[in-house]
Coordinates of C-alpha atoms in Angstrom, one line a residue:
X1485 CA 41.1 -0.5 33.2
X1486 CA 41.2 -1.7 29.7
X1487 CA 40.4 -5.1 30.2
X1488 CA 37.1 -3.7 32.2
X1489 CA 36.0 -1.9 29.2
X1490 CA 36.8 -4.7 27.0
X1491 CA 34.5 -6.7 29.3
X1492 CA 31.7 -4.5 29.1
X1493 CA 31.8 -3.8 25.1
X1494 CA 31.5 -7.9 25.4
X1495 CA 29.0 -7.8 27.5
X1496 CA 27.0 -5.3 25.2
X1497 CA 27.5 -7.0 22.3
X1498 CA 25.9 -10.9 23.6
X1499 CA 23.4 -8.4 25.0
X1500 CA 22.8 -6.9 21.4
X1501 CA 23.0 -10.4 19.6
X1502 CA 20.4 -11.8 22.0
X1503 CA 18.3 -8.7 21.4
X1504 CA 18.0 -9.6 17.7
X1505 CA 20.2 -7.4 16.3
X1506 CA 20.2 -4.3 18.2
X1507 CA 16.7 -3.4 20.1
X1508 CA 17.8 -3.2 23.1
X1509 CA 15.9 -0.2 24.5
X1510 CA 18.6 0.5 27.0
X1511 CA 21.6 1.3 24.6
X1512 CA 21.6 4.8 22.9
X1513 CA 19.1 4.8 19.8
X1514 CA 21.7 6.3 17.6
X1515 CA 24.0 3.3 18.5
X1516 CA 21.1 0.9 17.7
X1517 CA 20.4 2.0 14.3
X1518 CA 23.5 2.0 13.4
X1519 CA 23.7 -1.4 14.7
X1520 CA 20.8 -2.7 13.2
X1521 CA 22.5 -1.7 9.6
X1522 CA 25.0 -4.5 10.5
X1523 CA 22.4 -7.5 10.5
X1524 CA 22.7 -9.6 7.7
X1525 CA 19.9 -10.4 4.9
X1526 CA 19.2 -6.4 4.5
X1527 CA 20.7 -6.8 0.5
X1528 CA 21.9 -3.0 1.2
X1529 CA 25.6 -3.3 2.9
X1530 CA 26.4 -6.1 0.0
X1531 CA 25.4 -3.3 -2.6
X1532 CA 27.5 -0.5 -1.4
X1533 CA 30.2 -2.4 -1.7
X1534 CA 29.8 -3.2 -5.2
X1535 CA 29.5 0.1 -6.0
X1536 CA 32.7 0.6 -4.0
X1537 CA 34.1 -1.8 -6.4
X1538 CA 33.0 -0.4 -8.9
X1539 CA 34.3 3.0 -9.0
X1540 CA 37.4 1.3 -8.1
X1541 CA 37.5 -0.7 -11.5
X1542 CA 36.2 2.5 -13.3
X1543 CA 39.6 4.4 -11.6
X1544 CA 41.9 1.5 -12.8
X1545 CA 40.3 1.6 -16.8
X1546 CA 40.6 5.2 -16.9
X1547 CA 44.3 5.0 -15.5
X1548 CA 44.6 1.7 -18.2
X1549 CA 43.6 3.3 -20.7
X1550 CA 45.6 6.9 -21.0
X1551 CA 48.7 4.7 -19.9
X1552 CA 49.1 6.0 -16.6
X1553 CA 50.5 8.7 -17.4
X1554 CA 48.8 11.4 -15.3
X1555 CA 48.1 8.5 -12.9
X1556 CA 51.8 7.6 -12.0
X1557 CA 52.4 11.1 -11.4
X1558 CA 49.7 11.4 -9.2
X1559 CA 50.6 7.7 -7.5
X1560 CA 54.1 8.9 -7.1
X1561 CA 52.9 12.5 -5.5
X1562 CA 51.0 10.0 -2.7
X1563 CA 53.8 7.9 -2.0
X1564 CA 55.9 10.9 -1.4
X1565 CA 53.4 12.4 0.9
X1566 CA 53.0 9.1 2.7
X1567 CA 56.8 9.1 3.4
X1568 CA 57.1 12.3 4.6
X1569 CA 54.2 11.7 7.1
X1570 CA 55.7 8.5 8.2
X1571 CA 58.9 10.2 9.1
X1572 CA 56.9 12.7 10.9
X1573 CA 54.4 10.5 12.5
X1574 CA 55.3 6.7 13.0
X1575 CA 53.2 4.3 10.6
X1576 CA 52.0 2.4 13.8
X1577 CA 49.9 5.5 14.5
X1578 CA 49.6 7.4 11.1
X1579 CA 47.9 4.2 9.2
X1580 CA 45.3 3.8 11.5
X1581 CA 44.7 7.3 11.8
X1582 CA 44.3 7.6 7.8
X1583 CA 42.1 4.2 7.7
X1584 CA 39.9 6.2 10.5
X1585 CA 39.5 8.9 8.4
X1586 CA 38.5 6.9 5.6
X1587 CA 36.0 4.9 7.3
X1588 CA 34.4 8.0 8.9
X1589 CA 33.8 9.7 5.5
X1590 CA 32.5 5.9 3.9
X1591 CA 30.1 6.4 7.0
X1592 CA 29.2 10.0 6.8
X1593 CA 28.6 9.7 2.8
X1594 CA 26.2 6.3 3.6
X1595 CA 24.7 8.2 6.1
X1596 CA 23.5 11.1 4.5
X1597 CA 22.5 8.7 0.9
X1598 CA 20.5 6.7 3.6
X1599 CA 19.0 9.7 5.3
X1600 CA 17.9 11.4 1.9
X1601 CA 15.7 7.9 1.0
X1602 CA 14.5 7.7 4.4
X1603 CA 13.3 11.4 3.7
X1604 CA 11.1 10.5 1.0
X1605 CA 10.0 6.9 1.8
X1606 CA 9.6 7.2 5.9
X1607 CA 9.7 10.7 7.0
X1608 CA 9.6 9.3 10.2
X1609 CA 13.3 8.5 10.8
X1610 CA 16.1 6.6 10.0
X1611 CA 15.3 3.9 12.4
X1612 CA 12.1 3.4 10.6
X1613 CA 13.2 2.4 7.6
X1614 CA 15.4 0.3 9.1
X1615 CA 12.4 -1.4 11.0
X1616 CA 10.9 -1.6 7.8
X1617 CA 13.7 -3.1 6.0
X1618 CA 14.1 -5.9 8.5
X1619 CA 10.5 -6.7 8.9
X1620 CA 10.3 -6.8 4.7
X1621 CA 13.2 -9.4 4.8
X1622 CA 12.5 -11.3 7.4
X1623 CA 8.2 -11.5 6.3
X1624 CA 9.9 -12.7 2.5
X1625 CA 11.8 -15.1 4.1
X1626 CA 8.4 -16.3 5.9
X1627 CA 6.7 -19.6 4.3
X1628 CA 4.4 -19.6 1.7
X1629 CA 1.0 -20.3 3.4
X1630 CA -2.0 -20.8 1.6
X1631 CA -4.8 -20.0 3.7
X1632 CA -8.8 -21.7 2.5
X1633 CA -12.2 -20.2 3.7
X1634 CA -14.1 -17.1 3.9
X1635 CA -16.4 -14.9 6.1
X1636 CA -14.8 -13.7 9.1
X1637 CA -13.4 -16.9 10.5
X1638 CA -10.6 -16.4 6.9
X1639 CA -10.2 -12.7 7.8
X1640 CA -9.6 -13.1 11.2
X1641 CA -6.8 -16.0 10.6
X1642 CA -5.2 -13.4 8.3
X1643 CA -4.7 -10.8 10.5
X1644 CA -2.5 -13.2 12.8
X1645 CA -0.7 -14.7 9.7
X1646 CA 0.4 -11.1 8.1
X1647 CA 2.9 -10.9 10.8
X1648 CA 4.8 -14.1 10.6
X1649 CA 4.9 -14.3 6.6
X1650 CA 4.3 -12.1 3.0
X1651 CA 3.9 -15.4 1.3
X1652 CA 0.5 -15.6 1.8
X1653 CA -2.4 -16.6 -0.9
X1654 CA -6.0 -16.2 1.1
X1655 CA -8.2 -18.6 -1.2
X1656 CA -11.7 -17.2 -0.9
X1657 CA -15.4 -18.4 -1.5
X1658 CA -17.4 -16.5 -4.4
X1659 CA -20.4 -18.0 -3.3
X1660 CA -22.1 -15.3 -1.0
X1661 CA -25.6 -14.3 -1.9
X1662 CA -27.0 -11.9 0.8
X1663 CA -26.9 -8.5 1.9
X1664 CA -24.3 -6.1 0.2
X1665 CA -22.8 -8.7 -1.9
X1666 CA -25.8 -10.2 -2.9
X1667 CA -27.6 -7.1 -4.2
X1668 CA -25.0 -5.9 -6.0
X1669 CA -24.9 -9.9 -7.6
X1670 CA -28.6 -9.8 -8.2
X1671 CA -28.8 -5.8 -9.1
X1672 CA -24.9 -5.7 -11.3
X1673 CA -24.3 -9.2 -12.1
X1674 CA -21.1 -9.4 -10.6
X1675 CA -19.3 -12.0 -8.5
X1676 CA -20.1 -11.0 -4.7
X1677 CA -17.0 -8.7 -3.6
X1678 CA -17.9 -8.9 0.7
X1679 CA -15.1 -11.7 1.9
X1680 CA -12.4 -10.7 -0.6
X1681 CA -13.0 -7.7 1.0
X1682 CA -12.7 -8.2 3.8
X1683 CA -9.7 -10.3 3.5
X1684 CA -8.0 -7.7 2.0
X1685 CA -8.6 -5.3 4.4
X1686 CA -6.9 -7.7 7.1
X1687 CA -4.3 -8.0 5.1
X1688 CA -3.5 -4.6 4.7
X1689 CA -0.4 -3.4 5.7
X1690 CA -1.3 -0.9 8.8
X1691 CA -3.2 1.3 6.6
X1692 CA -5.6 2.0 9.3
X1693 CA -7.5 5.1 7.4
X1694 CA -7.9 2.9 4.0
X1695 CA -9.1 0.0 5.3
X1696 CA -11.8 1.9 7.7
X1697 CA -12.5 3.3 4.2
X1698 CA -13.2 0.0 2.4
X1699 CA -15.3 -1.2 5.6
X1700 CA -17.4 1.3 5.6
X1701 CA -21.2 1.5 5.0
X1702 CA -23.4 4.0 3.7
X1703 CA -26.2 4.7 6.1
X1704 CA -28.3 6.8 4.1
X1705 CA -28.4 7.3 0.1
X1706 CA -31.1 6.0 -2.3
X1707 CA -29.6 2.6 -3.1
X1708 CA -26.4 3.0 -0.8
X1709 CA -27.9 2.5 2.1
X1710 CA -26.1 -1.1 3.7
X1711 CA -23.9 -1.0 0.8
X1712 CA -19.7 -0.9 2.2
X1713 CA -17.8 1.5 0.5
X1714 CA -15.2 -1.9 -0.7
X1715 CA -17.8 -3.9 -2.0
X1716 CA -18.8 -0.9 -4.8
X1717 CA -15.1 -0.2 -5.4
X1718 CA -14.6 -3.8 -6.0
X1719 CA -17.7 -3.5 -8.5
X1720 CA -16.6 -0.4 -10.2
X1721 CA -12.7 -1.9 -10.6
X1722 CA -14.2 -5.3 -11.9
X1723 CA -16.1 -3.7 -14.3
X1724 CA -13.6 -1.5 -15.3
X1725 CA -10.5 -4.1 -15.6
X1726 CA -13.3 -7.3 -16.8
X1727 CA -12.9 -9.5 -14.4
X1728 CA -12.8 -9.7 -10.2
X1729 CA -9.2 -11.1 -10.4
X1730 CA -7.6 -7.4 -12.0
X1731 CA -9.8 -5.5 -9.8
X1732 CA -8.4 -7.6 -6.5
X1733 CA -4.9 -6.9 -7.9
X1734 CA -5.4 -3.4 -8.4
X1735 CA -7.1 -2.6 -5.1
X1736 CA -3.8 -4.9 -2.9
X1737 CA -1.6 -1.7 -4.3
X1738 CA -3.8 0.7 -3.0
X1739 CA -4.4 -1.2 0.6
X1740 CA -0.8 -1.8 0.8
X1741 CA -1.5 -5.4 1.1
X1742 CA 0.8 -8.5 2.5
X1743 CA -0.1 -11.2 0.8
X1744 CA -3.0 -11.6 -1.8
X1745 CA -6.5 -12.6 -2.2
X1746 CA -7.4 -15.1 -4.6
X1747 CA -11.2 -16.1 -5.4
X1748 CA -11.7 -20.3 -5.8
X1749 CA -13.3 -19.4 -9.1
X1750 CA -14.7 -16.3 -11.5
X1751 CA -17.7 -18.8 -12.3
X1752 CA -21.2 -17.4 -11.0
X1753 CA -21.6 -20.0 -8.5
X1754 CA -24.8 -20.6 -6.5
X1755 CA -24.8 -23.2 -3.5
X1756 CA -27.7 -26.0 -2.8
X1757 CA -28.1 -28.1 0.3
X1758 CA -30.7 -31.2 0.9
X1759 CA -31.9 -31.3 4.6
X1760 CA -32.9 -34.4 7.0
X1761 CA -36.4 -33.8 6.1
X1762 CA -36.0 -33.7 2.0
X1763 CA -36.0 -30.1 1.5
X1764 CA -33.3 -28.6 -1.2
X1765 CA -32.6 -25.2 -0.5
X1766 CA -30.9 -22.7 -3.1
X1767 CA -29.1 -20.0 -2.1
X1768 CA -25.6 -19.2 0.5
X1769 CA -28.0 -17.0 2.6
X1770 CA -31.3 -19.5 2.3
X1771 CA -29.5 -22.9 3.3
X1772 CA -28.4 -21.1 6.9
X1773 CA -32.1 -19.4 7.6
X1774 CA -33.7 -23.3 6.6
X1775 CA -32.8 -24.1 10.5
X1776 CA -32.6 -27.8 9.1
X1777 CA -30.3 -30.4 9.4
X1778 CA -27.8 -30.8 6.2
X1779 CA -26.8 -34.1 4.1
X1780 CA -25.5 -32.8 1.0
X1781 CA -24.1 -29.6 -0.3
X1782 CA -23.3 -28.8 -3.4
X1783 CA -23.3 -26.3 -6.2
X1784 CA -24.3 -24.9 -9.2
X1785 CA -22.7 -25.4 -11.8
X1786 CA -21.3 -28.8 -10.5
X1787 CA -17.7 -28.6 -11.5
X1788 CA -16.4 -25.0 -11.5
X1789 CA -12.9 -24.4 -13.2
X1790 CA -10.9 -23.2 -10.4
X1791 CA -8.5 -19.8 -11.2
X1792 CA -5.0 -20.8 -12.3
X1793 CA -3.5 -18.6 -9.8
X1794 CA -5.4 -20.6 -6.7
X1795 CA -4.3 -23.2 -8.2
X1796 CA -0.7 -22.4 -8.5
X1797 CA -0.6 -21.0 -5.1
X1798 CA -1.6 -24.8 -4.0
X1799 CA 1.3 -26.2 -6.2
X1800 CA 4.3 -24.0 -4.3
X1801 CA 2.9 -23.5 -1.1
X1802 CA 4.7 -24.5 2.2
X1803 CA 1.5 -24.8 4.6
X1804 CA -2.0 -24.8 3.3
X1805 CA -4.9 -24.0 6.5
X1806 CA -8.1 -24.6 6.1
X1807 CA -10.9 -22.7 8.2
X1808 CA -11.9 -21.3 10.7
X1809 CA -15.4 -20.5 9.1
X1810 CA -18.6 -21.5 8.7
X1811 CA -18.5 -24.9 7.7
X1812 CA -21.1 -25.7 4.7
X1813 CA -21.3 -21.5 3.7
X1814 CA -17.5 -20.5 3.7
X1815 CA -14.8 -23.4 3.9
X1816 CA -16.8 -26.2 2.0
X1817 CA -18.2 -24.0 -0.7
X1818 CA -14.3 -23.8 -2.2
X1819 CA -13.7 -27.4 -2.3
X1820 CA -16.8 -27.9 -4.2
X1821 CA -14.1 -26.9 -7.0
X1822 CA -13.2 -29.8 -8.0
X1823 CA -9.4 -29.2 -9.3
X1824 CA -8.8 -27.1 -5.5
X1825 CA -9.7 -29.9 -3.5
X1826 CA -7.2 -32.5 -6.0
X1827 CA -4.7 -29.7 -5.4
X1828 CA -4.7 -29.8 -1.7
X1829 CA -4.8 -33.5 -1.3
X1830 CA -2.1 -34.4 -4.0
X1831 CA 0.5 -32.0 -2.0
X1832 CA 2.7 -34.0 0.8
X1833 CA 3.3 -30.3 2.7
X1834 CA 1.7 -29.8 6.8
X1835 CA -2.7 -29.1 6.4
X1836 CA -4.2 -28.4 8.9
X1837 CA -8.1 -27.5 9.7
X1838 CA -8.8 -24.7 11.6
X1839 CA -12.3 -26.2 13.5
X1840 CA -14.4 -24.1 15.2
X1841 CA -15.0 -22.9 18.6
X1842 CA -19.1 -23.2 19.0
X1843 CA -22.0 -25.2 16.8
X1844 CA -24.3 -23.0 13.9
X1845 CA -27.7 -23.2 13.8
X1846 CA -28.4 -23.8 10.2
X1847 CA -25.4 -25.5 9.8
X1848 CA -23.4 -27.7 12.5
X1849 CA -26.2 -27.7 15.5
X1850 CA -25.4 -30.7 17.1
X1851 CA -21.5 -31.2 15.6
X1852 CA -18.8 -32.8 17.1
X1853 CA -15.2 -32.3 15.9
X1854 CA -15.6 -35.7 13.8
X1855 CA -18.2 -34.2 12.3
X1856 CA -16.7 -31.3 10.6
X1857 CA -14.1 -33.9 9.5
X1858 CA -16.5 -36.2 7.8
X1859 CA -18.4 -33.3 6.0
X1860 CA -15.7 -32.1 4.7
X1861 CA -14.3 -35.6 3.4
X1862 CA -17.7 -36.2 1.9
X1863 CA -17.8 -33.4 -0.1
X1864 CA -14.6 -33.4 -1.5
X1865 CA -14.7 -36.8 -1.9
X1866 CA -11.1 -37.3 -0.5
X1867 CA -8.8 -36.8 2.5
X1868 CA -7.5 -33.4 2.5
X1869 CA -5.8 -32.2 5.9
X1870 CA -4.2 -34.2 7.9
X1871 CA -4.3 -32.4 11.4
X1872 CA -7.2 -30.4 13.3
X1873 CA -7.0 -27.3 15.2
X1874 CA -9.0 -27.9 18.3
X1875 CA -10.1 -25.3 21.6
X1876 CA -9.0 -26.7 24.3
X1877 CA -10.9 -24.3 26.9
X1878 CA -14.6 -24.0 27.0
X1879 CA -16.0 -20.6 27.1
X1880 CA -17.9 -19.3 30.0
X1881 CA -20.7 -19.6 31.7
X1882 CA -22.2 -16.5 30.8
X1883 CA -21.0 -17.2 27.3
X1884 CA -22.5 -20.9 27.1
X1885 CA -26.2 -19.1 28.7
X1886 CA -26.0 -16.4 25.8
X1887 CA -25.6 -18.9 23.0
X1888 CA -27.4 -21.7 24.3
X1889 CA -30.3 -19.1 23.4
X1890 CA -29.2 -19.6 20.1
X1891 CA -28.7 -23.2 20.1
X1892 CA -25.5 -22.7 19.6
X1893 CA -22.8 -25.1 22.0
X1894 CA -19.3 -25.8 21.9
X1895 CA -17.7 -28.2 19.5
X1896 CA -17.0 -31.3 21.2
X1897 CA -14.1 -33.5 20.7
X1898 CA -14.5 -37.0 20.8
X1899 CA -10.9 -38.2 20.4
X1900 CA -11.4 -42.0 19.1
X1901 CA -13.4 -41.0 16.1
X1902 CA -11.2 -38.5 15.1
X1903 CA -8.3 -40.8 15.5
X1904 CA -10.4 -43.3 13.4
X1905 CA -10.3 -40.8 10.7
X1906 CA -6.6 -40.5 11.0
X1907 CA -6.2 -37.0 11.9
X1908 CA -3.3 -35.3 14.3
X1909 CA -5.5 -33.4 17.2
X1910 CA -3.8 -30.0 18.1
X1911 CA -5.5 -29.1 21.8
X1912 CA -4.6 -25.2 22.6
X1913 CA -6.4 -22.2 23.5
X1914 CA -7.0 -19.2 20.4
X1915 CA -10.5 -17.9 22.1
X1916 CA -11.2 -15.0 23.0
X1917 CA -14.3 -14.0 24.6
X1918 CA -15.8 -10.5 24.7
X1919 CA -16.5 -9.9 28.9
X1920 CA -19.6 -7.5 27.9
X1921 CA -21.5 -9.7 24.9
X1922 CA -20.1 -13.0 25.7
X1923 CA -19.2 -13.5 22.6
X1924 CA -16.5 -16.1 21.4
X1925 CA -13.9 -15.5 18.1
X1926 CA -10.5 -16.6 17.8
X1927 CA -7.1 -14.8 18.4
X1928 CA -5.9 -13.8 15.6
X1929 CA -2.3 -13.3 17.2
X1930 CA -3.2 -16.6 19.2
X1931 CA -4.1 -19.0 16.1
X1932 CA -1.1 -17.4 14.2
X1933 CA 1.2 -18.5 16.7
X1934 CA 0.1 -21.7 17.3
X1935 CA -0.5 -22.7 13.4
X1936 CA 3.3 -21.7 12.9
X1937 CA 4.6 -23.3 16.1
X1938 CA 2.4 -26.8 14.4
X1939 CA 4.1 -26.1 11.2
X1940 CA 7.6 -25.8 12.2
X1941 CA 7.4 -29.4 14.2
X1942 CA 5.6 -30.7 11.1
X1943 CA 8.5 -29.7 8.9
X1944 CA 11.3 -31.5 11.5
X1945 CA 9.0 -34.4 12.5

């Protein structure tokens, strides 16, 4: 009989370790919090007993100090009670009883401290803040990624990352000039807020109701009207703290956010591109709407300083990602800083570009995966990456009719050439494609996974 339980609290316990520490759904939920309190790396159980130790140190000063006096009298008192219980009750059977005792009241008095915190920070339950405190550790303990791009291509890759790390530094472009952003640049004078915010609202910890909140847009209002509701709290906090840095700071506490955002640069830069057919075009939103073919990019002024802080993030990080984006308006844009682009190529760590799925007119009509490669190289000058993320499914058919009416195709990869360039080709499929619009993004859950499966073979190959 006892060797059949003994079996089965084996059994339960390989069950539990394989589980990760307790969530297996089909042991009691009070037993799998408890369990849960037992996994290591929670900086909690280590604490309690220091403070156990310490109010046992406090005991022996006091008794130190007034000479034992009332202290023997009261050791000696114990010692006869423990006698007269041991002749009563053997010691075989009274010790354990007494170390029961004592370990149910150390349990009960944890207990309730835990259950009054979990009161005010997770009225939810116990096993909630417990949740909390091992996705916390185990997010810290995630790698320090520094993530390079902007539009919705950066957002969406953030959204994936946020669950697999809290070291993460989203370097962003400043370089938008149309629609919200761009009024409020031409109208304020302020560096254009719309990818830092929406960066930060991927990045926000399940704060569903605030980040609807910072995505929002006015509909009606003289002067609102297309304006998000983030992009003029970003203009009111930068002009109230000085600078777009503070007010990206102060709005991560309010969003909660894992991670932060850092801008390449607080200069008021403005893009230029030279077409095939000798046009220069000024202007993020002009270069795209040119429908020409590009052979330079640049910007104005030529050498921005970059912020220290992008910079610094560079210097310590683990994993630096370029992409997905558009290529000459979002990812480009912040190597055009000169001291970001040294940065990344002076650091011996896994970087990886993120290439997109299909072509943009305006941009890459016409673009193999080589391509990207080369334009990147050519306007930074140097060798930055030295792997590229690659689709390895093409969307489709309805998909490749709806943006064919774009001239838009999928990104072709011609393997040689981007061997010649010395680059690692990572083949997998992060699409998804919307059944009713056809349309093609990346997974954020799917790119996540497969940029930190890359990463960890990188760091043991």
């Amino acid at each position: 009989m006892s060797i059949g339980i003994f079996k089965q609290v084996l059994l339960l316990l390989s069950q539990e370790s394989r589980l990760a520490w307790g969530f297996n759904p089909r042991t009691p939920r009070r037993f799998n919090r408890w369990f849960k309190w037992l996994a290591p790396g929670l900086l909690v159980k280590r604490w309690l007993l220091i403070s156990a130790t310490g109010v046992l140190l406090t005991s022996l000063g006091m008794a130190i100090w007034v000479k034992l006096t009332p202290t023997y009298r009261l050791i000696q008192f114990t010692f006869e009670v423990v006698e007269k219980i041991a002749a009563i009750v053997p010691n075989y059977i009274s010790g354990p009883i007494v170390i029961l005792c004592g370990l149910l009241l150390i349990l009960w008095g944890q207990t309730r401290s835990l259950g009054s915190i979990t009161e005010v920070l997770k009225p939810g339950g116990d096993d909630e803040l417990i949740d909390m405190l091992l996705a916390h550790r185990r997010l810290n303990r995630g790698p320090k990624i520094v993530a390079i791009g902007g539009g919705t291509g950066l957002s969406t890759l953030l959204r994936g990352l946020k669950a697999y790390s809290g070291n993460i530094s989203a370097i962003v472009t400043v370089a938008d000039d149309g629609g919200s952003s761009g009024r409020l640049r031409r109208e304020i004078g302020v560096l254009p807020p719309g990818d830092i915010r929406n960066c930060l609202a991927a990045l926000a910890d399940e704060e569903k109701l605030l980040t609807e909140l910072f995505q929002y847009r006015f509909k009606a209002g003289d002067g609102l009207t297309g304006h998000s509701f983030g992009n003029l709290f970003l203009t009111a906090m930068s002009e109230i703290t000085g600078d777009l840095d503070r007010a990206i700071v102060a709005s991560s506490k309010v969003l909660a956010v894992r991670g932060r955002v850092l801008p390449a640069t607080l200069s008021d830069v403005r893009l230029w591109a030279e077409l095939a057919d000798g046009r220069r075009i000024e202007g993020e939103s002009n270069i795209t709407e040119a429908k020409g073919s590009i052979v330079k990019i640049g910007c104005t002024p030529a050498n921005p300083p970059a912020l220290p802080k992008a910079l610094k993030a560079i210097q310590e990080a683990d994993y630096i990602i370029i992409g997905p984006g558009s290529l000459y308006t979002s990812v480009i844009p912040n190597l055009l800083v000169p001291e970001i682009a040294s940065a990344i190529a002076q650091r011996q760590v896994p970087r990886i570009y993120v290439c997109n799925v299909m072509t943009q007119p305006g941009e890459t009509q016409g673009y193999t995966v080589a391509d990207h490669i080369k334009a990147i190289d050519q306007a930074c000058g140097q060798r930055l990456f030295n792997a590229v993320l690659v689709q390895r499914k093409v969307p489709s058919a309805k998909a490749l009719i709806r943006y064919a009416q774009e001239n838009s195709y999928p990104v072709r990869l011609d393997r040689e050439a981007v061997g010649q360039l010395g680059r690692r080709i990572v083949l997998s499929n992060v699409m998804d494609e919307d059944e009713n619009t056809g349309l093609v993004r990346h997974n954020p859950q799917k790119l996540a996974r497969v940029l930190l499966r890359w990463y960890g073979r990188a760091q043991t190959g």
